[in-house]
Amino acid sequence: MRIDKAQVAQRFARAHQSYKTHAVVQQQICQQLMAKMQQYIVQQKLSDQPQPCFENVLEIGCGSGNLTDLLLREFQIQQLTLNDLYAEVLHAYLHHPQTTSTQIHGLIGDIEQLDFPQSLDLICSSSALQWVEDFGALLCKANQALKPQGYLCFSTFGPQNLTEIKQLTGQGLHYLSMDALQQQLKQQGFEVLHCSEQLESLSFEHPKQILQHLKATGVTGTAQGQRWNKTTLTEFYRGYEQFSQQHSSQQKSYTLTYHPIYCLARRMP
């Protein structure tokens, strides 16, 4: 499916204020990714300093700053380049820097069309690379931009992500499997340090709340052909009954599935 990046940027910009409140799973994914980075990179990189030091870091799709805040808190970074599709997300970091020891730069636009900063120690991304259309080409650019032994660490989503929505509407991204991600990493000259996946489910009292949740997190950027009216909403609510659960004394709940995949890799020397 061809992704309309302008529409994606518009939807996420519109959801910017509500994202941090509603993107509960994405926040947890950032924390998980950071924990894995600390486990697989920090111990290897610097065992004699309280914080690992990176001279030059690029974050792809920084969004509301969940991962950015963790990077600035957990690592010593000399230069941090923040990328996203729209400039509003960088305002807090470029105009009100949270750290005096890190030089923060903006790189606004579609990362597939932009030149990467060079001589990077670390490229990281959380819950953003599923929007990339040519993942192999992006990995190639990442490999060329990284120093030898530089790290690429990211979370993305797998084929079961938002499966309920895709089954009911036919709308959704084409997600790569964990095996496919590992294969592409190896093909582009990376040593895979870690790959893992999990399923996370959110529960809602009514399918209407699920649509509100997706809108508040900007995910409706994929719904290019979906038009909601009274008839389509009624059909959606009725169809969502197949994904409902009801325990003996509890109110019926409706699930929404997320399928995060975590990959940590290193450029071959």
Short mmCIF file of C-alpha atoms in Angstrom, two decimals:
data_model
loop_
_atom_site.label_atom_id
_atom_site.label_comp_id
_atom_site.label_asym_id
_atom_site.label_seq_id
_atom_site.Cartn_x
_atom_site.Cartn_y
_atom_site.Cartn_z
CA MET A 1 0.00 0.00 0.00
CA ARG A 2 1.32 3.44 -0.95
CA ILE A 3 1.60 5.59 2.17
CA ASP A 4 0.56 9.23 1.92
CA LYS A 5 3.27 10.75 4.12
CA ALA A 6 1.66 14.20 4.00
CA GLN A 7 -1.56 12.73 5.36
CA VAL A 8 0.36 10.82 8.03
CA ALA A 9 2.13 14.01 9.10
CA GLN A 10 -1.19 15.86 9.23
CA ARG A 11 -2.86 13.18 11.37
CA PHE A 12 0.04 12.96 13.82
CA ALA A 13 0.33 16.75 14.04
CA ARG A 14 -3.39 16.92 14.83
CA ALA A 15 -2.95 14.27 17.54
CA HIS A 16 0.22 15.78 19.01
CA GLN A 17 -1.40 17.15 22.15
CA SER A 18 -3.38 14.00 22.91
CA TYR A 19 -0.65 11.49 21.99
CA LYS A 20 1.22 11.35 25.29
CA THR A 21 -1.99 10.77 27.23
CA HIS A 22 -3.42 8.04 25.00
CA ALA A 23 -0.32 6.30 23.59
CA VAL A 24 0.06 4.06 26.63
CA VAL A 25 1.44 1.10 24.70
CA GLN A 26 3.91 3.26 22.80
CA GLN A 27 5.23 4.68 26.08
CA GLN A 28 5.73 1.18 27.44
CA ILE A 29 7.49 0.18 24.22
CA CYS A 30 9.95 3.09 24.62
CA GLN A 31 10.74 1.93 28.15
CA GLN A 32 11.21 -1.64 26.96
CA LEU A 33 13.46 -0.52 24.12
CA MET A 34 15.61 1.53 26.49
CA ALA A 35 15.88 -1.39 28.90
CA LYS A 36 17.09 -3.63 26.06
CA MET A 37 19.55 -0.98 24.90
CA GLN A 38 20.96 -0.78 28.40
CA GLN A 39 21.20 -4.56 28.58
CA TYR A 40 22.79 -5.22 25.20
CA ILE A 41 24.75 -2.04 24.51
CA VAL A 42 25.66 -0.28 27.73
CA GLN A 43 27.37 -3.31 29.24
CA GLN A 44 29.40 -3.80 26.07
CA LYS A 45 30.21 -0.15 25.48
CA LEU A 46 31.35 1.31 28.78
CA SER A 47 31.56 -0.64 31.99
CA ASP A 48 33.72 1.95 33.84
CA GLN A 49 31.44 5.00 33.52
CA PRO A 50 28.04 5.66 35.11
CA GLN A 51 26.50 6.60 31.74
CA PRO A 52 27.52 5.53 28.25
CA CYS A 53 28.65 8.42 26.06
CA PHE A 54 27.63 8.79 22.43
CA GLU A 55 29.12 11.57 20.34
CA ASN A 56 26.50 11.62 17.58
CA VAL A 57 22.97 10.18 17.74
CA LEU A 58 20.01 10.23 15.34
CA GLU A 59 16.46 9.49 16.46
CA ILE A 60 14.01 8.72 13.64
CA GLY A 61 10.37 9.67 14.27
CA CYS A 62 10.83 11.27 17.67
CA GLY A 63 7.12 12.14 17.96
CA SER A 64 6.07 13.32 21.40
CA GLY A 65 9.52 12.71 22.84
CA ASN A 66 8.97 9.57 24.90
CA LEU A 67 12.21 7.98 23.69
CA THR A 68 14.01 11.33 23.43
CA ASP A 69 13.50 11.99 27.13
CA LEU A 70 14.88 8.56 27.99
CA LEU A 71 17.92 9.05 25.74
CA LEU A 72 18.74 12.38 27.36
CA ARG A 73 18.25 10.96 30.83
CA GLU A 74 20.11 7.68 30.46
CA PHE A 75 22.95 8.54 28.06
CA GLN A 76 25.57 11.25 27.70
CA ILE A 77 25.06 12.55 24.17
CA GLN A 78 27.13 15.29 22.58
CA GLN A 79 24.97 15.80 19.47
CA LEU A 80 21.40 14.58 19.06
CA THR A 81 19.54 14.95 15.76
CA LEU A 82 15.77 14.59 16.06
CA ASN A 83 13.75 13.64 12.99
CA ASP A 84 10.02 13.76 12.42
CA LEU A 85 7.55 14.64 9.68
CA TYR A 86 6.40 17.90 11.26
CA ALA A 87 8.29 20.64 13.10
CA GLU A 88 6.01 21.10 16.12
CA VAL A 89 7.42 18.03 17.85
CA LEU A 90 10.87 19.62 18.09
CA HIS A 91 9.76 22.86 19.73
CA ALA A 92 10.34 21.71 23.30
CA TYR A 93 13.85 20.51 22.52
CA LEU A 94 15.07 23.24 20.17
CA HIS A 95 13.63 26.22 22.05
CA HIS A 96 13.64 24.90 25.60
CA PRO A 97 16.54 22.42 25.78
CA GLN A 98 16.26 20.02 28.68
CA THR A 99 20.00 19.57 28.85
CA THR A 100 22.91 21.95 28.45
CA SER A 101 25.44 19.26 27.61
CA THR A 102 23.71 18.04 24.42
CA GLN A 103 23.53 19.95 21.15
CA ILE A 104 20.12 19.22 19.65
CA HIS A 105 19.38 19.60 15.95
CA GLY A 106 16.19 19.13 13.93
CA LEU A 107 15.82 17.08 10.75
CA ILE A 108 12.27 17.63 9.52
CA GLY A 109 10.72 15.56 6.75
CA ASP A 110 10.32 12.04 5.43
CA ILE A 111 13.41 10.15 6.59
CA GLU A 112 13.35 8.09 3.40
CA GLN A 113 13.94 11.26 1.37
CA LEU A 114 16.48 12.95 3.67
CA ASP A 115 20.25 12.63 3.93
CA PHE A 116 21.35 11.13 7.23
CA PRO A 117 23.91 12.88 9.42
CA GLN A 118 27.22 11.04 9.09
CA SER A 119 29.60 9.38 11.56
CA LEU A 120 26.77 8.33 13.86
CA ASP A 121 27.37 6.24 16.97
CA LEU A 122 23.70 5.35 17.39
CA ILE A 123 20.51 5.44 15.33
CA CYS A 124 17.35 4.71 17.26
CA SER A 125 13.61 4.79 16.67
CA SER A 126 10.50 3.70 18.52
CA SER A 127 7.12 2.94 16.95
CA ALA A 128 7.91 4.79 13.72
CA LEU A 129 9.65 2.57 11.17
CA GLN A 130 6.43 0.75 10.25
CA TRP A 131 5.68 3.84 8.12
CA VAL A 132 8.80 3.25 5.99
CA GLU A 133 7.99 1.98 2.50
CA ASP A 134 11.46 0.71 1.46
CA PHE A 135 12.92 -0.70 4.64
CA GLY A 136 15.97 -2.19 2.92
CA ALA A 137 16.94 1.17 1.43
CA LEU A 138 16.59 2.83 4.83
CA LEU A 139 18.84 0.19 6.41
CA CYS A 140 21.40 0.77 3.67
CA LYS A 141 21.46 4.51 4.43
CA ALA A 142 21.67 3.78 8.15
CA ASN A 143 24.62 1.44 7.64
CA GLN A 144 26.46 4.04 5.57
CA ALA A 145 25.81 6.76 8.17
CA LEU A 146 26.97 4.74 11.18
CA LYS A 147 30.55 4.46 12.32
CA PRO A 148 31.97 0.92 12.29
CA GLN A 149 30.52 -0.85 15.34
CA GLY A 150 27.78 1.81 15.50
CA TYR A 151 24.38 0.73 16.78
CA LEU A 152 20.92 0.64 15.23
CA CYS A 153 18.20 0.10 17.84
CA PHE A 154 14.50 0.28 17.11
CA SER A 155 11.04 -0.94 17.88
CA THR A 156 8.43 -1.35 15.19
CA PHE A 157 5.22 -3.32 14.79
CA GLY A 158 4.57 -6.79 13.41
CA PRO A 159 1.84 -8.38 11.26
CA GLN A 160 -0.67 -8.82 14.11
CA ASN A 161 -0.66 -5.14 14.98
CA LEU A 162 -4.18 -3.66 15.11
CA THR A 163 -5.41 -6.90 13.58
CA GLU A 164 -8.99 -6.24 14.67
CA ILE A 165 -9.11 -2.99 12.69
CA LYS A 166 -7.63 -4.56 9.59
CA GLN A 167 -10.07 -7.47 9.69
CA LEU A 168 -13.08 -5.16 9.97
CA THR A 169 -12.07 -2.31 7.66
CA GLY A 170 -9.40 -3.75 5.38
CA GLN A 171 -7.27 -0.72 6.30
CA GLY A 172 -3.77 -1.02 7.70
CA LEU A 173 -0.07 -1.04 7.02
CA HIS A 174 1.98 -3.87 5.59
CA TYR A 175 4.07 -5.00 8.55
CA LEU A 176 7.29 -6.99 8.30
CA SER A 177 7.66 -10.09 10.46
CA MET A 178 10.48 -10.42 12.98
CA ASP A 179 12.21 -12.97 10.74
CA ALA A 180 11.98 -10.63 7.75
CA LEU A 181 13.42 -7.76 9.79
CA GLN A 182 16.37 -9.89 10.91
CA GLN A 183 16.99 -11.06 7.36
CA GLN A 184 17.04 -7.51 6.01
CA LEU A 185 19.35 -6.35 8.80
CA LYS A 186 21.85 -9.09 7.95
CA GLN A 187 21.58 -8.39 4.22
CA GLN A 188 22.47 -4.73 4.84
CA GLY A 189 25.60 -5.53 6.84
CA PHE A 190 24.35 -5.54 10.41
CA GLU A 191 25.13 -7.97 13.21
CA VAL A 192 21.86 -8.70 15.00
CA LEU A 193 22.37 -8.46 18.76
CA HIS A 194 18.77 -8.99 19.81
CA CYS A 195 15.32 -9.47 18.32
CA SER A 196 12.14 -10.19 20.24
CA GLU A 197 8.41 -9.65 19.89
CA GLN A 198 5.30 -9.65 22.05
CA LEU A 199 1.58 -9.02 21.88
CA GLU A 200 -0.01 -6.28 23.97
CA SER A 201 -3.76 -5.81 24.32
CA LEU A 202 -5.73 -2.80 25.44
CA SER A 203 -9.32 -3.17 26.67
CA PHE A 204 -12.15 -0.74 26.04
CA GLU A 205 -15.77 -0.59 27.14
CA HIS A 206 -17.09 0.14 23.64
CA PRO A 207 -15.68 0.04 20.07
CA LYS A 208 -16.33 3.79 19.82
CA GLN A 209 -13.56 4.30 22.39
CA ILE A 210 -11.18 2.31 20.21
CA LEU A 211 -11.73 4.70 17.29
CA GLN A 212 -11.23 7.64 19.65
CA HIS A 213 -8.00 6.05 20.93
CA LEU A 214 -6.68 5.57 17.38
CA LYS A 215 -7.54 9.14 16.43
CA ALA A 216 -5.87 10.49 19.58
CA THR A 217 -2.66 8.63 18.75
CA GLY A 218 -2.61 9.59 15.06
CA VAL A 219 -2.85 6.00 13.86
CA THR A 220 -5.74 6.82 11.52
CA GLY A 221 -3.10 8.00 9.05
CA THR A 222 -3.55 4.62 7.35
CA ALA A 223 -7.29 4.94 6.83
CA GLN A 224 -7.08 6.43 3.36
CA GLY A 225 -10.33 5.00 2.05
CA GLN A 226 -12.36 4.74 5.24
CA ARG A 227 -15.33 7.08 5.51
CA TRP A 228 -17.29 6.98 8.74
CA ASN A 229 -21.03 7.61 8.81
CA LYS A 230 -23.91 6.22 10.80
CA THR A 231 -24.12 3.06 8.67
CA THR A 232 -20.39 2.25 8.63
CA LEU A 233 -20.08 2.96 12.35
CA THR A 234 -23.00 0.64 13.15
CA GLU A 235 -21.42 -2.08 11.01
CA PHE A 236 -18.06 -1.55 12.72
CA TYR A 237 -19.58 -1.76 16.20
CA ARG A 238 -21.51 -4.90 15.27
CA GLY A 239 -18.46 -6.51 13.72
CA TYR A 240 -16.32 -5.73 16.75
CA GLU A 241 -18.51 -8.00 18.89
CA GLN A 242 -16.33 -10.92 17.72
CA PHE A 243 -13.41 -9.33 19.60
CA SER A 244 -15.35 -8.80 22.83
CA GLN A 245 -14.86 -10.59 26.11
CA GLN A 246 -17.19 -10.89 29.04
CA HIS A 247 -16.29 -12.43 32.35
CA SER A 248 -18.99 -13.57 34.77
CA SER A 249 -19.61 -10.41 36.82
CA GLN A 250 -17.69 -7.88 34.75
CA GLN A 251 -18.79 -5.56 31.99
CA LYS A 252 -18.08 -6.61 28.43
CA SER A 253 -14.74 -5.37 27.08
CA TYR A 254 -13.33 -4.97 23.58
CA THR A 255 -9.67 -5.65 22.83
CA LEU A 256 -7.20 -3.90 20.55
CA THR A 257 -3.95 -5.73 19.80
CA TYR A 258 -0.49 -4.24 19.45
CA HIS A 259 2.43 -6.34 18.16
CA PRO A 260 5.75 -4.64 19.07
CA ILE A 261 9.04 -6.02 17.72
CA TYR A 262 12.39 -4.98 19.19
CA CYS A 263 15.62 -5.08 17.15
CA LEU A 264 19.11 -4.16 18.28
CA ALA A 265 21.89 -4.40 15.74
CA ARG A 266 25.46 -3.26 15.18
CA ARG A 267 27.21 -2.23 12.00
CA MET A 268 29.86 -4.74 11.04
CA PRO A 269 33.45 -3.37 11.31
#
